[in-house]
mmCIF file of C-alpha atoms and ligand atoms in Angstrom:
data_model
loop_
_atom_site.group_PDB
_atom_site.id
_atom_site.type_symbol
_atom_site.label_atom_id
_atom_site.label_comp_id
_atom_site.label_asym_id
_atom_site.label_seq_id
_atom_site.Cartn_x
_atom_site.Cartn_y
_atom_site.Cartn_z
ATOM 1 C CA MET A 1289 -24.413 62.845 -3.988
ATOM 2 C CA ASP A 1290 -27.847 64.747 -4.105
ATOM 3 C CA LEU A 1291 -29.254 64.864 -7.770
ATOM 4 C CA ASP A 1292 -30.335 68.288 -9.189
ATOM 5 C CA PHE A 1293 -33.547 67.233 -10.430
ATOM 6 C CA GLU A 1294 -34.422 71.006 -11.435
ATOM 7 C CA ALA A 1295 -31.299 70.561 -13.884
ATOM 8 C CA LEU A 1296 -32.433 67.157 -15.285
ATOM 9 C CA ARG A 1297 -35.990 68.400 -15.781
ATOM 10 C CA LYS A 1298 -34.390 70.885 -18.660
ATOM 11 C CA GLU A 1299 -33.895 67.737 -20.854
ATOM 12 C CA PHE A 1300 -37.464 67.634 -21.437
ATOM 13 C CA PRO A 1301 -38.775 70.768 -23.329
ATOM 14 C CA LEU A 1302 -42.364 69.787 -22.803
ATOM 15 C CA LEU A 1303 -42.032 70.627 -19.031
ATOM 16 C CA ALA A 1304 -41.332 74.169 -19.779
ATOM 17 C CA GLY A 1305 -44.804 74.907 -20.363
ATOM 18 C CA THR A 1306 -46.706 71.860 -19.408
ATOM 19 C CA THR A 1307 -47.875 70.070 -16.009
ATOM 20 C CA TYR A 1308 -46.871 66.605 -17.399
ATOM 21 C CA LEU A 1309 -48.523 63.922 -15.183
ATOM 22 C CA ASN A 1310 -49.209 61.348 -17.702
ATOM 23 C CA ASN A 1311 -46.230 59.245 -17.534
ATOM 24 C CA GLY A 1312 -48.079 56.224 -16.867
ATOM 25 C CA SER A 1313 -49.413 56.414 -20.679
ATOM 26 C CA TYR A 1314 -46.425 58.096 -22.416
ATOM 27 C CA GLY A 1315 -43.218 59.427 -20.815
ATOM 28 C CA ALA A 1316 -41.930 63.040 -22.007
ATOM 29 C CA LEU A 1317 -39.612 63.235 -24.735
ATOM 30 C CA ALA A 1318 -35.952 64.014 -23.742
ATOM 31 C CA ASN A 1319 -33.694 66.065 -26.142
ATOM 32 C CA THR A 1320 -31.361 62.902 -26.192
ATOM 33 C CA VAL A 1321 -34.374 60.516 -27.330
ATOM 34 C CA LYS A 1322 -35.264 63.296 -30.209
ATOM 35 C CA ALA A 1323 -31.737 63.233 -31.100
ATOM 36 C CA ALA A 1324 -31.652 59.574 -31.402
ATOM 37 C CA PHE A 1325 -34.619 59.579 -33.785
ATOM 38 C CA GLU A 1326 -32.837 62.187 -35.806
ATOM 39 C CA ALA A 1327 -29.704 60.115 -36.078
ATOM 40 C CA TYR A 1328 -31.594 57.313 -37.441
ATOM 41 C CA LEU A 1329 -33.099 59.342 -40.320
ATOM 42 C CA GLU A 1330 -29.688 60.896 -40.742
ATOM 43 C CA GLU A 1331 -28.172 57.308 -41.512
ATOM 44 C CA ARG A 1332 -30.975 56.463 -43.481
ATOM 45 C CA LEU A 1333 -30.372 59.633 -45.774
ATOM 46 C CA ILE A 1334 -26.848 59.295 -46.093
ATOM 47 C CA VAL A 1335 -25.986 55.391 -45.707
ATOM 48 C CA GLY A 1336 -29.251 53.992 -46.670
ATOM 49 C CA ALA A 1337 -29.435 50.508 -44.954
ATOM 50 C CA ASP A 1338 -26.784 49.671 -42.275
ATOM 51 C CA TRP A 1339 -27.733 46.289 -41.047
ATOM 52 C CA ASP A 1340 -24.918 45.618 -38.790
ATOM 53 C CA ALA A 1341 -25.281 48.886 -36.980
ATOM 54 C CA TRP A 1342 -28.979 48.250 -36.706
ATOM 55 C CA ILE A 1343 -28.390 44.663 -35.186
ATOM 56 C CA MET A 1344 -25.926 46.237 -32.973
ATOM 57 C CA LYS A 1345 -28.647 48.821 -31.817
ATOM 58 C CA THR A 1346 -30.856 45.909 -31.046
ATOM 59 C CA GLU A 1347 -28.136 44.147 -29.093
ATOM 60 C CA SER A 1348 -27.485 47.344 -27.081
ATOM 61 C CA VAL A 1349 -31.212 47.620 -26.048
ATOM 62 C CA ARG A 1350 -31.130 44.054 -25.053
ATOM 63 C CA SER A 1351 -28.067 44.621 -22.700
ATOM 64 C CA LEU A 1352 -29.651 48.014 -21.128
ATOM 65 C CA VAL A 1353 -32.869 46.213 -20.387
ATOM 66 C CA ALA A 1354 -30.807 43.153 -18.796
ATOM 67 C CA THR A 1355 -28.878 45.880 -16.710
ATOM 68 C CA LEU A 1356 -32.049 47.338 -15.512
ATOM 69 C CA LEU A 1357 -33.651 44.219 -14.813
ATOM 70 C CA ARG A 1358 -30.454 42.544 -13.157
ATOM 71 C CA ALA A 1359 -30.611 39.751 -15.777
ATOM 72 C CA ALA A 1360 -28.395 38.558 -18.449
ATOM 73 C CA PRO A 1361 -28.848 39.802 -22.144
ATOM 74 C CA ASP A 1362 -29.484 35.999 -23.170
ATOM 75 C CA GLU A 1363 -32.583 36.148 -20.807
ATOM 76 C CA ILE A 1364 -33.759 38.966 -22.596
ATOM 77 C CA ALA A 1365 -36.005 38.995 -25.878
ATOM 78 C CA ILE A 1366 -36.667 42.338 -27.681
ATOM 79 C CA THR A 1367 -40.244 42.214 -28.736
ATOM 80 C CA ALA A 1368 -42.790 44.822 -30.752
ATOM 81 C CA SER A 1369 -44.920 44.891 -27.422
ATOM 82 C CA VAL A 1370 -45.936 43.409 -24.066
ATOM 83 C CA SER A 1371 -48.700 41.669 -26.052
ATOM 84 C CA ALA A 1372 -46.132 40.221 -28.508
ATOM 85 C CA GLY A 1373 -44.240 38.819 -25.695
ATOM 86 C CA LEU A 1374 -47.052 37.358 -23.866
ATOM 87 C CA ASN A 1375 -48.411 35.808 -27.053
ATOM 88 C CA ALA A 1376 -44.898 34.274 -27.843
ATOM 89 C CA LEU A 1377 -44.794 32.777 -24.154
ATOM 90 C CA ALA A 1378 -48.635 31.654 -24.198
ATOM 91 C CA SER A 1379 -47.611 29.766 -27.333
ATOM 92 C CA ALA A 1380 -45.066 27.684 -25.537
ATOM 93 C CA CYS A 1381 -47.493 26.831 -22.675
ATOM 94 C CA HIS A 1382 -49.368 23.478 -22.780
ATOM 95 C CA PHE A 1383 -52.679 23.204 -21.267
ATOM 96 C CA SER A 1384 -53.933 19.768 -21.942
ATOM 97 C CA GLY A 1385 -52.674 18.221 -18.611
ATOM 98 C CA VAL A 1386 -53.812 18.947 -15.170
ATOM 99 C CA ARG A 1387 -51.797 22.132 -14.779
ATOM 100 C CA ASN A 1388 -54.067 23.970 -16.836
ATOM 101 C CA LYS A 1389 -55.106 27.157 -14.636
ATOM 102 C CA VAL A 1390 -53.658 30.594 -15.273
ATOM 103 C CA ILE A 1391 -54.289 32.920 -12.341
ATOM 104 C CA VAL A 1392 -54.613 36.763 -13.061
ATOM 105 C CA SER A 1393 -55.723 39.465 -10.811
ATOM 106 C CA ASP A 1394 -58.356 41.996 -11.366
ATOM 107 C CA PHE A 1395 -55.858 44.748 -11.406
ATOM 108 C CA GLU A 1396 -54.460 43.538 -14.776
ATOM 109 C CA PHE A 1397 -54.166 45.608 -18.041
ATOM 110 C CA PRO A 1398 -56.606 44.079 -20.235
ATOM 111 C CA THR A 1399 -53.911 42.536 -22.518
ATOM 112 C CA ASN A 1400 -52.455 40.228 -19.658
ATOM 113 C CA ALA A 1401 -56.019 38.771 -18.978
ATOM 114 C CA GLN A 1402 -57.364 38.780 -22.622
ATOM 115 C CA ILE A 1403 -54.305 36.880 -23.872
ATOM 116 C CA TRP A 1404 -54.575 34.121 -21.536
ATOM 117 C CA HIS A 1405 -58.544 33.941 -22.042
ATOM 118 C CA ALA A 1406 -57.521 33.470 -25.942
ATOM 119 C CA GLN A 1407 -55.857 30.159 -24.684
ATOM 120 C CA GLU A 1408 -59.469 28.754 -23.403
ATOM 121 C CA PRO A 1409 -59.930 26.724 -26.661
ATOM 122 C CA ARG A 1410 -56.488 25.256 -26.056
ATOM 123 C CA GLY A 1411 -57.716 24.045 -22.586
ATOM 124 C CA ALA A 1412 -56.412 26.915 -20.466
ATOM 125 C CA LYS A 1413 -58.634 27.832 -17.334
ATOM 126 C CA VAL A 1414 -58.535 31.370 -16.342
ATOM 127 C CA VAL A 1415 -59.007 32.343 -12.608
ATOM 128 C CA HIS A 1416 -59.365 35.924 -11.711
ATOM 129 C CA VAL A 1417 -58.240 36.989 -8.166
ATOM 130 C CA PRO A 1418 -60.541 39.773 -7.012
ATOM 131 C CA PRO A 1419 -59.554 42.630 -4.473
ATOM 132 C CA ALA A 1420 -61.021 42.274 -0.800
ATOM 133 C CA ALA A 1421 -63.346 44.900 0.728
ATOM 134 C CA ASP A 1422 -60.512 47.400 1.134
ATOM 135 C CA GLY A 1423 -59.724 47.520 -2.464
ATOM 136 C CA TYR A 1424 -56.404 45.735 -2.450
ATOM 137 C CA ILE A 1425 -55.597 42.367 -3.620
ATOM 138 C CA SER A 1426 -53.475 40.940 -0.599
ATOM 139 C CA LEU A 1427 -51.617 37.721 -0.416
ATOM 140 C CA GLU A 1428 -54.436 35.946 1.143
ATOM 141 C CA MET A 1429 -56.428 36.271 -1.913
ATOM 142 C CA PHE A 1430 -53.679 35.059 -4.044
ATOM 143 C CA GLU A 1431 -53.304 32.082 -1.465
ATOM 144 C CA ARG A 1432 -56.706 30.950 -2.149
ATOM 145 C CA ALA A 1433 -56.512 31.007 -5.762
ATOM 146 C CA ILE A 1434 -53.212 29.259 -6.437
ATOM 147 C CA ASP A 1435 -53.249 25.441 -6.259
ATOM 148 C CA GLU A 1436 -51.478 22.238 -7.857
ATOM 149 C CA GLN A 1437 -53.347 22.857 -11.074
ATOM 150 C CA THR A 1438 -51.868 26.268 -11.440
ATOM 151 C CA GLN A 1439 -49.521 26.522 -14.428
ATOM 152 C CA LEU A 1440 -48.830 30.248 -14.256
ATOM 153 C CA VAL A 1441 -49.677 33.332 -12.274
ATOM 154 C CA ALA A 1442 -49.701 36.490 -14.482
ATOM 155 C CA VAL A 1443 -49.647 39.499 -12.460
ATOM 156 C CA THR A 1444 -49.137 43.171 -12.925
ATOM 157 C CA HIS A 1445 -46.695 44.891 -10.749
ATOM 158 C CA VAL A 1446 -48.680 48.039 -10.390
ATOM 159 C CA CYS A 1447 -52.292 48.559 -11.329
ATOM 160 C CA TYR A 1448 -52.985 50.761 -14.264
ATOM 161 C CA ARG A 1449 -56.212 51.904 -12.936
ATOM 162 C CA ASN A 1450 -55.495 52.840 -9.271
ATOM 163 C CA GLY A 1451 -51.724 52.789 -8.852
ATOM 164 C CA ALA A 1452 -51.976 49.817 -6.195
ATOM 165 C CA LYS A 1453 -48.615 47.613 -6.389
ATOM 166 C CA LEU A 1454 -48.900 44.027 -5.423
ATOM 167 C CA ASP A 1455 -46.538 41.950 -3.287
ATOM 168 C CA ILE A 1456 -44.780 40.131 -6.220
ATOM 169 C CA ALA A 1457 -42.189 38.542 -3.858
ATOM 170 C CA GLY A 1458 -44.967 37.282 -1.867
ATOM 171 C CA ILE A 1459 -46.803 35.894 -4.731
ATOM 172 C CA VAL A 1460 -43.931 34.312 -6.069
ATOM 173 C CA ARG A 1461 -43.360 32.430 -2.879
ATOM 174 C CA LEU A 1462 -46.864 31.222 -2.786
ATOM 175 C CA ALA A 1463 -46.769 30.335 -6.582
ATOM 176 C CA HIS A 1464 -43.363 28.425 -6.408
ATOM 177 C CA ALA A 1465 -44.602 26.356 -3.319
ATOM 178 C CA LYS A 1466 -47.474 25.017 -5.560
ATOM 179 C CA GLY A 1467 -45.004 24.348 -8.505
ATOM 180 C CA ALA A 1468 -46.539 27.201 -10.453
ATOM 181 C CA LEU A 1469 -44.459 29.862 -12.490
ATOM 182 C CA VAL A 1470 -45.063 33.594 -12.246
ATOM 183 C CA LEU A 1471 -45.344 36.126 -15.240
ATOM 184 C CA LEU A 1472 -44.772 39.837 -14.237
ATOM 185 C CA ASP A 1473 -46.271 42.452 -16.222
ATOM 186 C CA CYS A 1474 -44.002 45.409 -15.064
ATOM 187 C CA TYR A 1475 -45.140 48.053 -17.612
ATOM 188 C CA GLN A 1476 -46.470 50.386 -15.015
ATOM 189 C CA SER A 1477 -43.361 50.197 -12.767
ATOM 190 C CA ILE A 1478 -40.343 49.694 -14.864
ATOM 191 C CA GLY A 1479 -38.308 52.931 -15.073
ATOM 192 C CA SER A 1480 -40.368 54.392 -12.183
ATOM 193 C CA LEU A 1481 -39.349 51.671 -9.534
ATOM 194 C CA ASP A 1482 -36.715 49.499 -9.265
ATOM 195 C CA VAL A 1483 -37.639 46.010 -10.862
ATOM 196 C CA ASP A 1484 -34.950 43.297 -10.026
ATOM 197 C CA VAL A 1485 -36.123 40.007 -11.429
ATOM 198 C CA LYS A 1486 -33.447 38.106 -9.607
ATOM 199 C CA SER A 1487 -34.499 39.242 -6.068
ATOM 200 C CA LEU A 1488 -38.313 39.052 -6.821
ATOM 201 C CA ASP A 1489 -37.552 35.651 -8.180
ATOM 202 C CA VAL A 1490 -40.182 35.934 -10.926
ATOM 203 C CA ASP A 1491 -39.857 33.442 -13.959
ATOM 204 C CA PHE A 1492 -41.010 35.793 -16.736
ATOM 205 C CA ALA A 1493 -41.239 39.563 -16.864
ATOM 206 C CA ALA A 1494 -42.658 41.693 -19.624
ATOM 207 C CA GLY A 1495 -42.592 45.512 -20.302
ATOM 208 C CA GLY A 1496 -42.307 48.167 -22.758
ATOM 209 C CA MET A 1497 -40.348 51.350 -23.411
ATOM 210 C CA LEU A 1498 -43.080 54.129 -24.019
ATOM 211 C CA LYS A 1499 -43.792 55.107 -20.525
ATOM 212 C CA TYR A 1500 -41.331 55.672 -17.661
ATOM 213 C CA LEU A 1501 -38.420 54.075 -19.940
ATOM 214 C CA LEU A 1502 -38.763 57.591 -21.954
ATOM 215 C CA GLY A 1503 -38.469 55.448 -25.429
ATOM 216 C CA THR A 1504 -41.226 54.987 -27.882
ATOM 217 C CA ALA A 1505 -44.264 52.846 -28.839
ATOM 218 C CA GLY A 1506 -43.681 49.675 -30.825
ATOM 219 C CA ILE A 1507 -40.974 48.014 -28.911
ATOM 220 C CA GLY A 1508 -40.930 45.892 -25.568
ATOM 221 C CA PHE A 1509 -39.210 43.127 -23.871
ATOM 222 C CA LEU A 1510 -39.680 39.578 -22.270
ATOM 223 C CA TYR A 1511 -37.485 38.253 -19.475
ATOM 224 C CA VAL A 1512 -37.320 34.566 -19.295
ATOM 225 C CA ARG A 1513 -35.336 33.131 -16.600
ATOM 226 C CA ARG A 1514 -32.426 31.216 -17.936
ATOM 227 C CA GLU A 1515 -33.121 27.794 -16.567
ATOM 228 C CA LEU A 1516 -36.570 27.973 -18.202
ATOM 229 C CA VAL A 1517 -35.460 29.002 -21.746
ATOM 230 C CA GLN A 1518 -34.643 25.445 -22.872
ATOM 231 C CA SER A 1519 -38.020 23.899 -21.738
ATOM 232 C CA THR A 1520 -40.170 26.630 -23.023
ATOM 233 C CA LEU A 1521 -40.560 26.355 -26.707
ATOM 234 C CA PRO A 1522 -42.654 28.840 -28.521
ATOM 235 C CA THR A 1523 -44.652 27.703 -31.528
ATOM 236 C CA ASN A 1524 -44.895 31.588 -32.548
ATOM 237 C CA SER A 1525 -41.482 31.942 -34.428
ATOM 238 C CA GLY A 1526 -39.954 33.656 -37.243
ATOM 239 C CA TRP A 1527 -36.344 34.307 -38.645
ATOM 240 C CA PHE A 1528 -35.195 36.507 -36.046
ATOM 241 C CA ALA A 1529 -36.258 33.767 -33.546
ATOM 242 C CA GLN A 1530 -33.857 31.282 -34.957
ATOM 243 C CA ASP A 1531 -30.523 30.046 -33.752
ATOM 244 C CA ASP A 1532 -28.791 31.527 -36.869
ATOM 245 C CA VAL A 1533 -31.009 34.391 -38.194
ATOM 246 C CA GLY A 1534 -28.664 34.303 -41.272
ATOM 247 C CA ALA A 1535 -29.307 30.454 -42.051
ATOM 248 C CA MET A 1536 -32.340 31.144 -44.297
ATOM 249 C CA ASP A 1537 -33.134 27.468 -43.935
ATOM 250 C CA ILE A 1538 -36.678 26.706 -45.132
ATOM 251 C CA THR A 1539 -36.797 23.141 -44.212
ATOM 252 C CA ALA A 1540 -36.816 23.443 -40.253
ATOM 253 C CA ASN A 1541 -37.492 25.713 -37.217
ATOM 254 C CA ARG A 1542 -34.347 25.624 -34.939
ATOM 255 C CA PRO A 1543 -35.232 28.180 -32.461
ATOM 256 C CA ALA A 1544 -32.327 30.365 -30.583
ATOM 257 C CA SER A 1545 -31.004 28.609 -27.620
ATOM 258 C CA ASN A 1546 -31.722 31.835 -25.504
ATOM 259 C CA ALA A 1547 -34.514 34.040 -24.811
ATOM 260 C CA ARG A 1548 -34.308 35.467 -28.569
ATOM 261 C CA ARG A 1549 -36.426 32.470 -29.545
ATOM 262 C CA PHE A 1550 -39.600 34.363 -28.304
ATOM 263 C CA GLU A 1551 -38.803 37.314 -30.984
ATOM 264 C CA ALA A 1552 -40.184 36.928 -34.538
ATOM 265 C CA GLY A 1553 -39.274 39.219 -37.570
ATOM 266 C CA THR A 1554 -37.108 42.303 -38.390
ATOM 267 C CA PRO A 1555 -36.780 44.580 -35.399
ATOM 268 C CA ALA A 1556 -38.324 47.841 -35.140
ATOM 269 C CA VAL A 1557 -34.993 49.610 -36.068
ATOM 270 C CA VAL A 1558 -36.191 53.173 -35.445
ATOM 271 C CA ASN A 1559 -37.541 52.399 -32.097
ATOM 272 C CA CYS A 1560 -34.590 50.603 -31.072
ATOM 273 C CA TYR A 1561 -32.637 53.992 -31.494
ATOM 274 C CA ALA A 1562 -35.419 55.760 -29.181
ATOM 275 C CA ALA A 1563 -35.426 52.965 -26.685
ATOM 276 C CA GLU A 1564 -31.615 52.782 -26.377
ATOM 277 C CA ALA A 1565 -31.478 56.642 -25.570
ATOM 278 C CA GLY A 1566 -34.498 56.414 -23.075
ATOM 279 C CA LEU A 1567 -32.815 53.550 -21.258
ATOM 280 C CA LYS A 1568 -29.694 55.461 -20.933
ATOM 281 C CA VAL A 1569 -31.257 58.476 -19.534
ATOM 282 C CA ILE A 1570 -32.988 56.188 -17.000
ATOM 283 C CA LEU A 1571 -29.679 54.225 -15.999
ATOM 284 C CA ASN A 1572 -27.783 57.382 -15.825
ATOM 285 C CA VAL A 1573 -30.105 59.073 -13.446
ATOM 286 C CA GLY A 1574 -30.187 55.611 -11.641
ATOM 287 C CA MET A 1575 -33.063 53.541 -10.283
ATOM 288 C CA ALA A 1576 -32.674 54.119 -6.643
ATOM 289 C CA ALA A 1577 -32.904 57.742 -6.959
ATOM 290 C CA ILE A 1578 -35.595 57.792 -9.388
ATOM 291 C CA GLU A 1579 -37.606 55.318 -7.119
ATOM 292 C CA ASN A 1580 -37.113 57.549 -3.847
ATOM 293 C CA ARG A 1581 -38.160 60.710 -5.927
ATOM 294 C CA VAL A 1582 -41.237 59.076 -7.350
ATOM 295 C CA TYR A 1583 -42.308 57.887 -3.728
ATOM 296 C CA ALA A 1584 -41.500 61.427 -2.295
ATOM 297 C CA LEU A 1585 -43.584 63.090 -5.203
ATOM 298 C CA THR A 1586 -46.620 60.783 -4.811
ATOM 299 C CA ARG A 1587 -46.616 60.773 -1.147
ATOM 300 C CA ARG A 1588 -46.934 64.624 -1.339
ATOM 301 C CA CYS A 1589 -49.489 64.408 -3.777
ATOM 302 C CA MET A 1590 -51.444 62.375 -1.753
ATOM 303 C CA GLN A 1591 -51.173 64.414 1.212
ATOM 304 C CA ARG A 1592 -52.182 67.531 -0.656
ATOM 305 C CA MET A 1593 -55.382 65.802 -2.107
ATOM 306 C CA GLU A 1594 -56.164 65.152 1.533
ATOM 307 C CA ASP A 1595 -55.950 68.653 2.385
ATOM 308 C CA ILE A 1596 -58.387 69.546 -0.042
ATOM 309 C CA ASP A 1597 -60.743 66.766 1.181
ATOM 310 C CA TRP A 1598 -60.569 64.773 -1.952
ATOM 311 C CA PRO A 1599 -58.262 61.897 -1.087
ATOM 312 C CA SER A 1600 -57.018 59.558 -3.579
ATOM 313 C CA ILE A 1601 -57.835 55.882 -3.993
ATOM 314 C CA THR A 1602 -54.196 54.868 -4.307
ATOM 315 C CA PRO A 1603 -52.818 52.991 -1.150
ATOM 316 C CA ASN A 1604 -51.019 54.866 1.207
ATOM 317 C CA GLU A 1605 -48.283 52.483 2.105
ATOM 318 C CA ASP A 1606 -45.135 52.869 -0.021
ATOM 319 C CA ALA A 1607 -45.268 49.060 -0.430
ATOM 320 C CA ARG A 1608 -48.461 49.073 -1.902
ATOM 321 C CA ARG A 1609 -48.150 52.251 -4.181
ATOM 322 C CA GLY A 1610 -46.309 52.946 -7.653
ATOM 323 C CA ALA A 1611 -45.857 56.157 -9.428
ATOM 324 C CA THR A 1612 -49.611 56.712 -10.111
ATOM 325 C CA VAL A 1613 -51.962 58.777 -7.882
ATOM 326 C CA ALA A 1614 -55.650 57.857 -8.803
ATOM 327 C CA ILE A 1615 -58.320 60.070 -7.659
ATOM 328 C CA ALA A 1616 -62.058 58.992 -8.228
ATOM 329 C CA SER A 1617 -64.210 61.503 -9.983
ATOM 330 C CA ARG A 1618 -68.080 61.735 -11.001
ATOM 331 C CA LYS A 1619 -67.005 62.607 -14.503
ATOM 332 C CA SER A 1620 -63.115 61.843 -14.929
ATOM 333 C CA THR A 1621 -63.220 62.135 -18.774
ATOM 334 C CA GLU A 1622 -64.532 65.731 -18.645
ATOM 335 C CA LEU A 1623 -62.242 66.403 -15.681
ATOM 336 C CA CYS A 1624 -59.204 65.645 -17.581
ATOM 337 C CA ALA A 1625 -60.301 67.614 -20.642
ATOM 338 C CA GLN A 1626 -60.645 70.604 -18.100
ATOM 339 C CA LEU A 1627 -57.289 69.990 -16.561
ATOM 340 C CA LYS A 1628 -55.794 69.765 -20.006
ATOM 341 C CA GLN A 1629 -57.093 73.157 -21.078
ATOM 342 C CA ARG A 1630 -55.063 74.503 -17.999
ATOM 343 C CA GLY A 1631 -51.984 72.843 -19.200
ATOM 344 C CA ILE A 1632 -52.244 69.927 -16.922
ATOM 345 C CA VAL A 1633 -51.953 66.678 -18.576
ATOM 346 C CA THR A 1634 -53.284 63.384 -17.070
ATOM 347 C CA SER A 1635 -55.448 60.530 -17.998
ATOM 348 C CA SER A 1636 -58.859 59.047 -17.051
ATOM 349 C CA ARG A 1637 -59.171 55.377 -16.273
ATOM 350 C CA ALA A 1638 -62.127 53.684 -14.829
ATOM 351 C CA ASN A 1639 -63.556 56.849 -13.466
ATOM 352 C CA ASN A 1640 -60.469 57.924 -12.049
ATOM 353 C CA VAL A 1641 -58.122 60.753 -12.908
ATOM 354 C CA ARG A 1642 -54.546 59.287 -13.074
ATOM 355 C CA ALA A 1643 -51.645 61.489 -12.005
ATOM 356 C CA SER A 1644 -48.521 59.682 -12.670
ATOM 357 C CA PHE A 1645 -45.250 60.926 -11.659
ATOM 358 C CA HIS A 1646 -41.672 60.549 -12.941
ATOM 359 C CA TYR A 1647 -38.229 61.824 -11.547
ATOM 360 C CA TYR A 1648 -38.581 65.041 -13.498
ATOM 361 C CA ASN A 1649 -41.871 66.246 -11.884
ATOM 362 C CA ASN A 1650 -41.620 68.541 -9.031
ATOM 363 C CA GLU A 1651 -43.460 70.377 -6.102
ATOM 364 C CA ALA A 1652 -44.741 73.063 -8.531
ATOM 365 C CA ASP A 1653 -46.336 70.314 -10.637
ATOM 366 C CA ILE A 1654 -48.321 69.181 -7.551
ATOM 367 C CA GLU A 1655 -49.269 72.395 -6.523
ATOM 368 C CA CYS A 1656 -50.557 73.189 -9.900
ATOM 369 C CA PHE A 1657 -52.526 69.930 -10.128
ATOM 370 C CA VAL A 1658 -53.944 70.143 -6.642
ATOM 371 C CA GLY A 1659 -54.958 73.771 -7.111
ATOM 372 C CA ALA A 1660 -56.920 73.047 -10.245
ATOM 373 C CA MET A 1661 -58.477 69.984 -8.769
ATOM 374 C CA LYS A 1662 -59.739 72.217 -5.643
ATOM 375 C CA GLU A 1663 -61.336 74.538 -8.110
ATOM 376 C CA ALA A 1664 -62.929 71.504 -9.962
ATOM 377 C CA ARG A 1665 -63.974 69.751 -6.751
ATOM 378 C CA ASP A 1666 -67.610 70.775 -6.558
ATOM 379 C CA ARG A 1667 -68.364 69.860 -10.110
ATOM 380 C CA TYR A 1668 -66.479 66.729 -10.626
ATOM 381 C CA GLY A 1669 -65.587 65.730 -7.118
ATOM 382 C CA PRO A 1670 -65.627 62.239 -5.476
ATOM 383 C CA PRO A 1671 -68.550 59.909 -6.744
HETATM 384 C C1 LIG B 3109 -49.476 47.184 -17.388
HETATM 385 C C2 LIG B 3109 -49.740 47.372 -18.763
HETATM 386 N N1 LIG B 3109 -49.479 46.203 -19.490
HETATM 387 C C3 LIG B 3109 -49.486 46.200 -20.739
HETATM 388 C C4 LIG B 3109 -49.722 47.246 -21.650
HETATM 389 C C5 LIG B 3109 -49.873 47.211 -23.150
HETATM 390 O O1 LIG B 3109 -48.634 46.877 -23.564
HETATM 391 P P1 LIG B 3109 -48.598 46.753 -25.150
HETATM 392 O O2 LIG B 3109 -49.525 47.496 -25.898
HETATM 393 O O3 LIG B 3109 -47.111 46.950 -25.310
HETATM 394 O O4 LIG B 3109 -49.215 45.207 -25.382
HETATM 395 C C6 LIG B 3109 -49.971 48.478 -20.874
HETATM 396 C C7 LIG B 3109 -50.314 49.607 -21.577
HETATM 397 O O5 LIG B 3109 -50.477 50.705 -21.107
HETATM 398 C C8 LIG B 3109 -50.010 48.497 -19.314
HETATM 399 O O6 LIG B 3109 -50.095 49.647 -18.689
#
């Protein structure tokens, strides 16, 4: 059955007056997500504190994330951010032996490189995999870097700067063949592309709720493959990471036997309300339909940018692309500000204007954006 995307678009009041192409930064607010925030406030006014219901909310978010990733709830930690999840994971790594290398790509969002560099005083050796001459990081580049000293390959699914998507299944095969584990940073893909951690065969995955998952800031997740949970013991901890949260035992650290051991303190209750509502919107529309729609929109946007002789720098092939179309500009920050004055919301990263698409965007958004870019070309065009 074909979905009526124009009807789905009406769930987002922002889209009535704005060409919103900033989904790689923050998703648009759905009416149901707004209602979830309000429900939390209402409960605070009337009930005060309802810890049982709040814990159930966190568990609901955990199982929705698990459904989305094709994982089990006991493989999911609900974290405060991607950074919090990565720090918890890093605290469980040992770098004193021969397997002390962490491989990152040059496409990483800073946090997934900085946190591994922060482990250097503990013995970690961080190796960066650069792009080839064509600007893409192919499997050959990873093959050169991954060796028997590699403990972890920590890679982004989609690059936040240029929209390039890495061959994660291929990277996992290379890493596993050398005995290394793989952490996927899927923040720029989750909710816009199907992320199936089991078929990708990644060992860990981290993401958050404010972009394509339509939730809010201050909440994320860390997936840990079940077979690795017992042997991965974080030294970051807290009472919500304990086997029995209610134990209140100050004489020992007894970490949960599941991925909850990567959590820490009181969950961000209001964020759970918003995240739950956002996840439900995404799961209701369905990841296959969303992914198809996002590819169709990005493909069309790239074609139209070629028509106006300002081609995007994002790879053309669907297999190498996510939801972002990046366009290099001489003055990307000024160009974004100009677009914003015309009601077109994009973002600027590393001299690129990022137009990032979700299923609720449409052909009219593309035409509005490309029309404005055409007019701006002489002043802000390609470098
Ligand atoms: C790919 C990627 N990873 C990580 C982050 C940062 O995540 P957090 O602020 O939740 O630590 C971002 C934020 O934009 C991102 O795009």
